[in-house]
PDB file of N, CA and C in Angstrom:
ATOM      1  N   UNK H   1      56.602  58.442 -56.497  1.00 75.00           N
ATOM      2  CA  UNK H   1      57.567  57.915 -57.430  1.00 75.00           C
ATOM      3  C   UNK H   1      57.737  58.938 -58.545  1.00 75.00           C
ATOM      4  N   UNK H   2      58.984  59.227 -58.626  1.00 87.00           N
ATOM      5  CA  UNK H   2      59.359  60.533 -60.117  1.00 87.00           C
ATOM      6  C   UNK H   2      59.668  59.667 -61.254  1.00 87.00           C
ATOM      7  N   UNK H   3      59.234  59.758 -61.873  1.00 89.00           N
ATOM      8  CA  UNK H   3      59.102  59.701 -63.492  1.00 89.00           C
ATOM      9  C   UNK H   3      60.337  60.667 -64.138  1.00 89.00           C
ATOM     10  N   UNK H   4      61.131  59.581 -64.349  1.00 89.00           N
ATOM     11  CA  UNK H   4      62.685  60.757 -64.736  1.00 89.00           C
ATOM     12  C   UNK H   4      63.052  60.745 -66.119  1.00 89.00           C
ATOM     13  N   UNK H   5      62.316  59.692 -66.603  1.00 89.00           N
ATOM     14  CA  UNK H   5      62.937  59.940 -68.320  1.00 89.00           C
ATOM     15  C   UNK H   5      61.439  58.897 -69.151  1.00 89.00           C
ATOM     16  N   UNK H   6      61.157  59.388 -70.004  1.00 91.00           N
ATOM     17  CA  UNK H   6      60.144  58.613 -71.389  1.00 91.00           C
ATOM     18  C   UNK H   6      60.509  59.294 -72.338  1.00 91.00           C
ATOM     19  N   UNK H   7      60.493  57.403 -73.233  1.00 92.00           N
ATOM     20  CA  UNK H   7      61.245  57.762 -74.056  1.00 92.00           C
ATOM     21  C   UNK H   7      60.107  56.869 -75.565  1.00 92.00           C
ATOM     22  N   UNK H   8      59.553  57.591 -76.468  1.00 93.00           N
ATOM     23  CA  UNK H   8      58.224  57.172 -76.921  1.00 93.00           C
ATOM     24  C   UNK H   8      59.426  56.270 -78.803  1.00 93.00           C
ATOM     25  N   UNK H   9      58.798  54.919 -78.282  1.00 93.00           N
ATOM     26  CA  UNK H   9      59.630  54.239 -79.751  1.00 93.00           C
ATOM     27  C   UNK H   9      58.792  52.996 -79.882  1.00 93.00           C
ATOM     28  N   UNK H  10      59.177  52.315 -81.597  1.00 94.00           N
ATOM     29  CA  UNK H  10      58.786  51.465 -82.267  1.00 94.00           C
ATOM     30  C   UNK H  10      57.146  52.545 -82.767  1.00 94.00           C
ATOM     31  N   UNK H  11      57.270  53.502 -82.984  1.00 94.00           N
ATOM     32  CA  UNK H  11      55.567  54.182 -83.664  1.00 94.00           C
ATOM     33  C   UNK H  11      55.844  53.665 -85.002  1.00 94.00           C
ATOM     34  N   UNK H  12      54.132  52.804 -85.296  1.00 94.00           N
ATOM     35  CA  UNK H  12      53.774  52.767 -86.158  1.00 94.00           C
ATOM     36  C   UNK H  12      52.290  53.101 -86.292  1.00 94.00           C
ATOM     37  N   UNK H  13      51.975  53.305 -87.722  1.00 94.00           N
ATOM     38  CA  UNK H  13      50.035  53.032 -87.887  1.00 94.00           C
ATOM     39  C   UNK H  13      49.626  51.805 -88.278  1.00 94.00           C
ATOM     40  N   UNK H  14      48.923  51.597 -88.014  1.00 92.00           N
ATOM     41  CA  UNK H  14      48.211  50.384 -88.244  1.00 92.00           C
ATOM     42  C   UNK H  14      46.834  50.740 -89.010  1.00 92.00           C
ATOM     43  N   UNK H  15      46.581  50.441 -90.504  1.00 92.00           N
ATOM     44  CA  UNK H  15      46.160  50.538 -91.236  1.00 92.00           C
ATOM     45  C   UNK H  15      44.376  50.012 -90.499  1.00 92.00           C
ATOM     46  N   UNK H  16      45.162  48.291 -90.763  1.00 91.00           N
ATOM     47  CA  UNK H  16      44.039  47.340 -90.467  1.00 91.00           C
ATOM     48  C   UNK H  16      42.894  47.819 -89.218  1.00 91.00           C
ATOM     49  N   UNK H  17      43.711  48.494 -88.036  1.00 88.00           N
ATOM     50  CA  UNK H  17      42.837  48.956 -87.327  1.00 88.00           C
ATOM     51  C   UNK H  17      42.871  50.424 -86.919  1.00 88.00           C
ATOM     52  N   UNK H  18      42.917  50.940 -87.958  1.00 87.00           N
ATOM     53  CA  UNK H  18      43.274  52.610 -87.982  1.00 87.00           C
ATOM     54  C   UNK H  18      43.728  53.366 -86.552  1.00 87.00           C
ATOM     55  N   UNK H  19      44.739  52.953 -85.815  1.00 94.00           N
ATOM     56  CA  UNK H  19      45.188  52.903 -84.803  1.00 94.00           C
ATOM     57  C   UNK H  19      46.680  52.850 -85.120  1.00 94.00           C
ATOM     58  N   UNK H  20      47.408  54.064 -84.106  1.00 95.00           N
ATOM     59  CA  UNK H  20      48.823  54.414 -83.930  1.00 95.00           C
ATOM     60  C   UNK H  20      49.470  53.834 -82.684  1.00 95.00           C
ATOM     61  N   UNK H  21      50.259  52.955 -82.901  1.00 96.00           N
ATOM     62  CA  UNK H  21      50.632  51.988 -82.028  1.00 96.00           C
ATOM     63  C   UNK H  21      52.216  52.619 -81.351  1.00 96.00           C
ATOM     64  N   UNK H  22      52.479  52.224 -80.626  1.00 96.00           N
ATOM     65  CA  UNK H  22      53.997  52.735 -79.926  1.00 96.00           C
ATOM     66  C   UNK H  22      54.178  52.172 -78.576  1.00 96.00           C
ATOM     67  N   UNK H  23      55.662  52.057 -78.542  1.00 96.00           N
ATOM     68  CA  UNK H  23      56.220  51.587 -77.042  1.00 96.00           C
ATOM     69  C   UNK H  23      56.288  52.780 -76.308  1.00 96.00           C
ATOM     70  N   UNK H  24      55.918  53.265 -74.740  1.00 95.00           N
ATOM     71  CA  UNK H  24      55.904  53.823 -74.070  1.00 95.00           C
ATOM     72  C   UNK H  24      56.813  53.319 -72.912  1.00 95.00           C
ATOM     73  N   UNK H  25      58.181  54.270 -73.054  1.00 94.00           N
ATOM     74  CA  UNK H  25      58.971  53.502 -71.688  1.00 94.00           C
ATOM     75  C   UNK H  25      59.624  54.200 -70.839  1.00 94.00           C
ATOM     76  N   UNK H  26      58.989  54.591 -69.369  1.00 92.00           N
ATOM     77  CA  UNK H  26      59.310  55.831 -68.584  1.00 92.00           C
ATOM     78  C   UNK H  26      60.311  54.991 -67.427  1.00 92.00           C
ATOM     79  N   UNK H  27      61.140  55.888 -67.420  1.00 91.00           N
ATOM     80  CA  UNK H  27      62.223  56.016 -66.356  1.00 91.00           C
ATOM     81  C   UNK H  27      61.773  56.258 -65.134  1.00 91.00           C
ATOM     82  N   UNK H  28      62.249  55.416 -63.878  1.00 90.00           N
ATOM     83  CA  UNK H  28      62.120  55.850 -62.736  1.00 90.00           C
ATOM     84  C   UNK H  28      63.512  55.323 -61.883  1.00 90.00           C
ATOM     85  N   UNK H  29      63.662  56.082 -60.251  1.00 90.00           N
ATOM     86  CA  UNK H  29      64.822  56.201 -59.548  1.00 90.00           C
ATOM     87  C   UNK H  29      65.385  54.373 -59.829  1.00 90.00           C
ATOM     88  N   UNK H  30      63.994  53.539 -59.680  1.00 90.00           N
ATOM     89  CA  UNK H  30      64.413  51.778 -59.428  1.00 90.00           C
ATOM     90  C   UNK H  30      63.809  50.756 -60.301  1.00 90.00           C
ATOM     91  N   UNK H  31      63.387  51.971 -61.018  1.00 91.00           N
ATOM     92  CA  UNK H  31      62.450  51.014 -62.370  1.00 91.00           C
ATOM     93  C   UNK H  31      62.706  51.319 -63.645  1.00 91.00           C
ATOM     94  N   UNK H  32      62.348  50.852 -64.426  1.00 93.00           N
ATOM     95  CA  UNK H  32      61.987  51.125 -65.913  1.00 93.00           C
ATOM     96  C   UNK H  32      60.779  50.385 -66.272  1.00 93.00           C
ATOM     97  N   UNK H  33      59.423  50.892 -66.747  1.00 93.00           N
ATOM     98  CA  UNK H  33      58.551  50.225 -66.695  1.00 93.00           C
ATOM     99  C   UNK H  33      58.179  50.508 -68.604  1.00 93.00           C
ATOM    100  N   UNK H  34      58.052  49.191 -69.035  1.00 95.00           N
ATOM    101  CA  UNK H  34      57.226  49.307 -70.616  1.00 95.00           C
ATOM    102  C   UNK H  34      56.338  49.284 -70.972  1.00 95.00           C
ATOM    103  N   UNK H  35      55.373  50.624 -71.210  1.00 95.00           N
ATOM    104  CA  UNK H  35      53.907  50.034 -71.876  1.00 95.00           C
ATOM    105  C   UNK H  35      54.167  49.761 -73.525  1.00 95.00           C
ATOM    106  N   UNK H  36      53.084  48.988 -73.819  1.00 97.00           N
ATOM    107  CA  UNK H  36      52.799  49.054 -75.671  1.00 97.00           C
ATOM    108  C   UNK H  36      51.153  49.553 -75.222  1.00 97.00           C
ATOM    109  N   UNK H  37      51.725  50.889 -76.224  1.00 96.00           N
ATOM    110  CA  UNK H  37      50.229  52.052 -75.718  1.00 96.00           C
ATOM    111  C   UNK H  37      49.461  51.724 -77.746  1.00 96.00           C
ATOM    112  N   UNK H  38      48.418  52.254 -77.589  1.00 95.00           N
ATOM    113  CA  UNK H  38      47.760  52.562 -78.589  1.00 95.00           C
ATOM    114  C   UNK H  38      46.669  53.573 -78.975  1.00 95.00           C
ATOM    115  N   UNK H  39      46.497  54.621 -79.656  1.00 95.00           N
ATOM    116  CA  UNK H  39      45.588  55.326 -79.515  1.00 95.00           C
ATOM    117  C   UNK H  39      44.796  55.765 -80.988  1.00 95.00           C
ATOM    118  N   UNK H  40      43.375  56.127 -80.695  1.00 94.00           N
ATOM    119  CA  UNK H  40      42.358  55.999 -81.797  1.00 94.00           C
ATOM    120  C   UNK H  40      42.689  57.895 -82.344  1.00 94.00           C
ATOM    121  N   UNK H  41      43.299  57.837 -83.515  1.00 93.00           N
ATOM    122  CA  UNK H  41      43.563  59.300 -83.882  1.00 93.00           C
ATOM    123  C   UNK H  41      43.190  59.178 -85.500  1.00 93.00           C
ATOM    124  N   UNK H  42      43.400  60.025 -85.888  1.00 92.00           N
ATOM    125  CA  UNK H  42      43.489  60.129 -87.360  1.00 92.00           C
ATOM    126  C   UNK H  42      44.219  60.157 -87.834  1.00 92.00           C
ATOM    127  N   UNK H  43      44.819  59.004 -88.812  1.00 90.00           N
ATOM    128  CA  UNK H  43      46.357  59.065 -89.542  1.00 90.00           C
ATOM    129  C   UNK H  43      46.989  60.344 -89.805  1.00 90.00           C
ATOM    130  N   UNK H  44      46.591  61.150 -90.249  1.00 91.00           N
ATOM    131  CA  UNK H  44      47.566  62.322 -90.467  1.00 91.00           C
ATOM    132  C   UNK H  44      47.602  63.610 -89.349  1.00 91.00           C
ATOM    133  N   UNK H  45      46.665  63.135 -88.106  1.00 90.00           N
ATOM    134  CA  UNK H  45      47.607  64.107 -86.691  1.00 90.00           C
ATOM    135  C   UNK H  45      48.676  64.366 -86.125  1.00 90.00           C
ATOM    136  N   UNK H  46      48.694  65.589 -85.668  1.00 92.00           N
ATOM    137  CA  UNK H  46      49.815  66.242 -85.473  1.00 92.00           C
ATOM    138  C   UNK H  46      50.938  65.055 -85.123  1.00 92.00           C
ATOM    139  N   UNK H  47      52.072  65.394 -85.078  1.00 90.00           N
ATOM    140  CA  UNK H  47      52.972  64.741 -83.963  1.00 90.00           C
ATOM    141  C   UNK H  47      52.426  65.099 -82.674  1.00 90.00           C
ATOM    142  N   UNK H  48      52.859  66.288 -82.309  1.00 90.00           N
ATOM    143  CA  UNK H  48      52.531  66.543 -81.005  1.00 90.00           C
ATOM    144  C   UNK H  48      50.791  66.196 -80.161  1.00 90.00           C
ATOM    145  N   UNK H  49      49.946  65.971 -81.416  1.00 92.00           N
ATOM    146  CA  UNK H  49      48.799  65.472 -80.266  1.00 92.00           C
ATOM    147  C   UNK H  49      49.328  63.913 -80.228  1.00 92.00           C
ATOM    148  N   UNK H  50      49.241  63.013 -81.190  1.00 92.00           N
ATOM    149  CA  UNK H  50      50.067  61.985 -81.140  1.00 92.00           C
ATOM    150  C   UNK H  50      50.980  61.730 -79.680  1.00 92.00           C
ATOM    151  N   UNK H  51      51.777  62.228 -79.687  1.00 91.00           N
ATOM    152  CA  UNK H  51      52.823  62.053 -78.506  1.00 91.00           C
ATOM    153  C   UNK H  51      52.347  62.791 -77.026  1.00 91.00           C
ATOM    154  N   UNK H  52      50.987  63.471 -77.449  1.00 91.00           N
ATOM    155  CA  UNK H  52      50.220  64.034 -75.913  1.00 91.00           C
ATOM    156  C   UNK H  52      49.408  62.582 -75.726  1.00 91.00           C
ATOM    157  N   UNK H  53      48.367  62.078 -76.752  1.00 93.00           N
ATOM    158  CA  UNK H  53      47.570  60.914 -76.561  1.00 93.00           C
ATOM    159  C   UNK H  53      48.607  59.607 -76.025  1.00 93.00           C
ATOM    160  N   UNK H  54      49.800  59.087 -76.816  1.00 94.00           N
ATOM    161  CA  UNK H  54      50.489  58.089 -76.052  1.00 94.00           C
ATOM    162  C   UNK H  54      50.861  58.312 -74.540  1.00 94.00           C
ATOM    163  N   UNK H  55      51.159  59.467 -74.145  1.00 91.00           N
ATOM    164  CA  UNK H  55      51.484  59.736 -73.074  1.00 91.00           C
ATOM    165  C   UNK H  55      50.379  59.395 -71.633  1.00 91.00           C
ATOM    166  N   UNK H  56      49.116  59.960 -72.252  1.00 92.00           N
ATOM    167  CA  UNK H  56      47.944  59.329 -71.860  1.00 92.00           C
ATOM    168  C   UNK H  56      47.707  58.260 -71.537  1.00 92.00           C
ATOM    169  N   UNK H  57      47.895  57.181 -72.590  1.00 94.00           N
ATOM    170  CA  UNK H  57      47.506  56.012 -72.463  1.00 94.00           C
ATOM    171  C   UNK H  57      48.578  55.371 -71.591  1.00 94.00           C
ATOM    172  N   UNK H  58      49.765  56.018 -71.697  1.00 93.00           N
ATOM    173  CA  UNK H  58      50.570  55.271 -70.812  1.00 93.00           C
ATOM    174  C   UNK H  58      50.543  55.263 -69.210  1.00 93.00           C
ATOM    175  N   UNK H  59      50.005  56.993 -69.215  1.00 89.00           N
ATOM    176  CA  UNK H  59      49.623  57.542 -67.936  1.00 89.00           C
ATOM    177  C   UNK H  59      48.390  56.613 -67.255  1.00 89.00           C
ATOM    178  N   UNK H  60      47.500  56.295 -67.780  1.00 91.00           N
ATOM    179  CA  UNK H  60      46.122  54.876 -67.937  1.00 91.00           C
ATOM    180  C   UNK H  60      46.902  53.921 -66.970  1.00 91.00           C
ATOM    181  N   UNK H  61      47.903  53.523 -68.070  1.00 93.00           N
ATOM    182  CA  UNK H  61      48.091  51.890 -68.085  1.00 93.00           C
ATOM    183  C   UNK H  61      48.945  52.118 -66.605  1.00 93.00           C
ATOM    184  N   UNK H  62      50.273  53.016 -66.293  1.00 90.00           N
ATOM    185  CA  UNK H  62      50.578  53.067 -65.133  1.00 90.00           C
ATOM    186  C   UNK H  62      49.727  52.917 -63.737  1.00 90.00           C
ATOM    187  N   UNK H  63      48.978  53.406 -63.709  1.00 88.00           N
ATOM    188  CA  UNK H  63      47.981  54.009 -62.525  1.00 88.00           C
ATOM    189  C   UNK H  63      47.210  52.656 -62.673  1.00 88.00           C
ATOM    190  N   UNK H  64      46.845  51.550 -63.444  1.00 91.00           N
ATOM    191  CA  UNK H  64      46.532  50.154 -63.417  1.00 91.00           C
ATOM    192  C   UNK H  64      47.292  49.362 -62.197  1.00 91.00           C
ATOM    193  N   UNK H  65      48.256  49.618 -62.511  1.00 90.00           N
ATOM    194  CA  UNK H  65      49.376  48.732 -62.163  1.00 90.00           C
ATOM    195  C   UNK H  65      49.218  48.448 -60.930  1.00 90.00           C
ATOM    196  N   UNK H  66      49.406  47.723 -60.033  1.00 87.00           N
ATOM    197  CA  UNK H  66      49.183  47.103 -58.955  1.00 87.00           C
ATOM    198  C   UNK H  66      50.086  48.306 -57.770  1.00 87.00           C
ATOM    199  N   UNK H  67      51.281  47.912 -58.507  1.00 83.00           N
ATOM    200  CA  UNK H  67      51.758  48.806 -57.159  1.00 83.00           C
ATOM    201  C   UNK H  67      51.429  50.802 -57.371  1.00 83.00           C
ATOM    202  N   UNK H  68      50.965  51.024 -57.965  1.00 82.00           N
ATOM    203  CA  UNK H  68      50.027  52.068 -58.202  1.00 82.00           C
ATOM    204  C   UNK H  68      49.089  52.591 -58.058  1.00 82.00           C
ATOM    205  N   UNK H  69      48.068  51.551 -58.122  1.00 84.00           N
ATOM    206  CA  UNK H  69      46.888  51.458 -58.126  1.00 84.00           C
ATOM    207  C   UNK H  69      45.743  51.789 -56.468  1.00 84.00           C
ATOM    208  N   UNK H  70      46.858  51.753 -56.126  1.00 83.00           N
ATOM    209  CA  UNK H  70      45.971  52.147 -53.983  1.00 83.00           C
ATOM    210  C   UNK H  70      46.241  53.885 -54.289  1.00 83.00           C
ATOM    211  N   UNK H  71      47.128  54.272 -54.686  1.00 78.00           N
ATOM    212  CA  UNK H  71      46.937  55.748 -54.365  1.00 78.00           C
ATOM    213  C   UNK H  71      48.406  56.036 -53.638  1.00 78.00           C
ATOM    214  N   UNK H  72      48.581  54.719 -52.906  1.00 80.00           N
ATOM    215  CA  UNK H  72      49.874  55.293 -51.609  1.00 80.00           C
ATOM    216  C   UNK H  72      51.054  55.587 -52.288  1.00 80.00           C
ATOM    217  N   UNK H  73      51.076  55.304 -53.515  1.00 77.00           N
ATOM    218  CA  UNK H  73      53.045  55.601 -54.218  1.00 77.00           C
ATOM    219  C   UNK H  73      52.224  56.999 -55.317  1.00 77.00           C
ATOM    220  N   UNK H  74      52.522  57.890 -55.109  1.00 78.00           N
ATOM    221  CA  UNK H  74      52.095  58.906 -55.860  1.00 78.00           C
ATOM    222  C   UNK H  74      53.077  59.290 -57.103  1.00 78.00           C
ATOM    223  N   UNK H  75      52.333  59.533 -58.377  1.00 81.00           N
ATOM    224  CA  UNK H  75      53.486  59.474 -59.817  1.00 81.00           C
ATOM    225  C   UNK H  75      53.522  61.033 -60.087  1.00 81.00           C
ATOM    226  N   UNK H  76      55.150  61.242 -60.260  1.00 80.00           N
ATOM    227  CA  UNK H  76      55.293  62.787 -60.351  1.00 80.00           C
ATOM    228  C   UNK H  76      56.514  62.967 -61.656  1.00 80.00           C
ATOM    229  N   UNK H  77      55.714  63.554 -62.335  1.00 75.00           N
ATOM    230  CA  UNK H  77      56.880  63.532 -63.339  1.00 75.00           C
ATOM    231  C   UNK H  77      58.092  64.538 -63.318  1.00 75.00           C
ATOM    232  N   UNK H  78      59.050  64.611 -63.474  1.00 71.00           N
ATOM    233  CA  UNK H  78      60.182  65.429 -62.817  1.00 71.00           C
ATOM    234  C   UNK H  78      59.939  66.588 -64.468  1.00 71.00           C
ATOM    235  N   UNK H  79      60.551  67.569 -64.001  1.00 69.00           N
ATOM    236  CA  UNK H  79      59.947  69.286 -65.379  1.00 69.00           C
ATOM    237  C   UNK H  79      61.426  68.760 -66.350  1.00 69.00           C
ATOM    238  N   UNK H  80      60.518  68.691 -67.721  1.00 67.00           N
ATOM    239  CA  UNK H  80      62.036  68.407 -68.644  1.00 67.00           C
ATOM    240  C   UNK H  80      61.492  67.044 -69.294  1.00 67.00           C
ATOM    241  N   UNK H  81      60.849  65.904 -68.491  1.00 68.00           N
ATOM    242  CA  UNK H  81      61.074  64.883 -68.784  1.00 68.00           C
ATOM    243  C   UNK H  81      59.615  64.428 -69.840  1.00 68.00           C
ATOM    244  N   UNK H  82      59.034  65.407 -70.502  1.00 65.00           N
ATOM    245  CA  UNK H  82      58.258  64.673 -71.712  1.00 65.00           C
ATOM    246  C   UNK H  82      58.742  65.068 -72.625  1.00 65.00           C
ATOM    247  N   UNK H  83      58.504  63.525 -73.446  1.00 69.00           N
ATOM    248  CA  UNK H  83      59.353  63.655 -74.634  1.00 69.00           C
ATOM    249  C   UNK H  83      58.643  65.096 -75.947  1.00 69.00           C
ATOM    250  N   UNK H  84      59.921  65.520 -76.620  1.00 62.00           N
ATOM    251  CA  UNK H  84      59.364  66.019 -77.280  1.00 62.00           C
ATOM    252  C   UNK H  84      58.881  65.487 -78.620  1.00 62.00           C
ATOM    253  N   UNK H  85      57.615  65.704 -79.596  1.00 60.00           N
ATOM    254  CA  UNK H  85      57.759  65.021 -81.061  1.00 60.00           C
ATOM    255  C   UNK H  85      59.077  64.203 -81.340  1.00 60.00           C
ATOM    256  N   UNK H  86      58.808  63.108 -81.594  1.00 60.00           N
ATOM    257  CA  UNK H  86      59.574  62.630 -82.338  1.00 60.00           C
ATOM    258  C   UNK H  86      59.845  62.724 -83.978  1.00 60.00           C
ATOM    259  N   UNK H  87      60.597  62.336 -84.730  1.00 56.00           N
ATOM    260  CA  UNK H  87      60.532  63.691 -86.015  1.00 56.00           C
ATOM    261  C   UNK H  87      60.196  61.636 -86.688  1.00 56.00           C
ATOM    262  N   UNK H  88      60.105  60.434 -85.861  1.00 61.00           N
ATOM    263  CA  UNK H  88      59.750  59.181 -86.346  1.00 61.00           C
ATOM    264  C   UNK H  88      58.159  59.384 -86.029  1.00 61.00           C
ATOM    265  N   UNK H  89      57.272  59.971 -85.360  1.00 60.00           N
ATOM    266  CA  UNK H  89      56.191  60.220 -85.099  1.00 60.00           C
ATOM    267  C   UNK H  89      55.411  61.423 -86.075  1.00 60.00           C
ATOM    268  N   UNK H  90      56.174  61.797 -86.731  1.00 54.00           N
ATOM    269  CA  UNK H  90      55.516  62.427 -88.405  1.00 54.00           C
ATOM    270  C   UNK H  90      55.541  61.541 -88.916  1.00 54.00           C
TER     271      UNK H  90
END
């Protein structure tokens, strides 16, 4: 399965649990699938590790997924398609 478009929105921090929260939502040929990712960083990191760690967690939460999860549908992300910094992720 190609992974044709992610598109990283709603980032916020979350004070209360010092955790950077965001919607993770990757494009595919027959899907669109939504994670709500979260990751343990330090409020003032980069954008770009920021938007490498969500990507992660989303990469996690995919490979969970049931129809994922045997191995037999293999995830390929097509060249082009990670997002770059978002200038809302500073």
């Amino acid at each position: 399965m190609e992974i044709t478009g992610v598109e990283i929105s709603q980032y916020r921090y979350c004070h209360n649990q010092a955790r950077h929260l965001a919607t993770v939502c990757m494009t595919m040929p027959d899907r669109i699938i939504t994670m709500f990712c979260r990751v343990d960083l330090p409020e003032d990191e980069a954008p770009v590790r920021r938007t490498d760690a969500f990507m992660r967690d989303a990469a996690r939460q995919l490979l969970r997924m049931p129809e994922f999860r045997s191995g037999e549908t293999p995830i390929a992300m097509l060249p082009g398609t990670l997002p770059a910094p978002s200038p809302s992720l500073a």
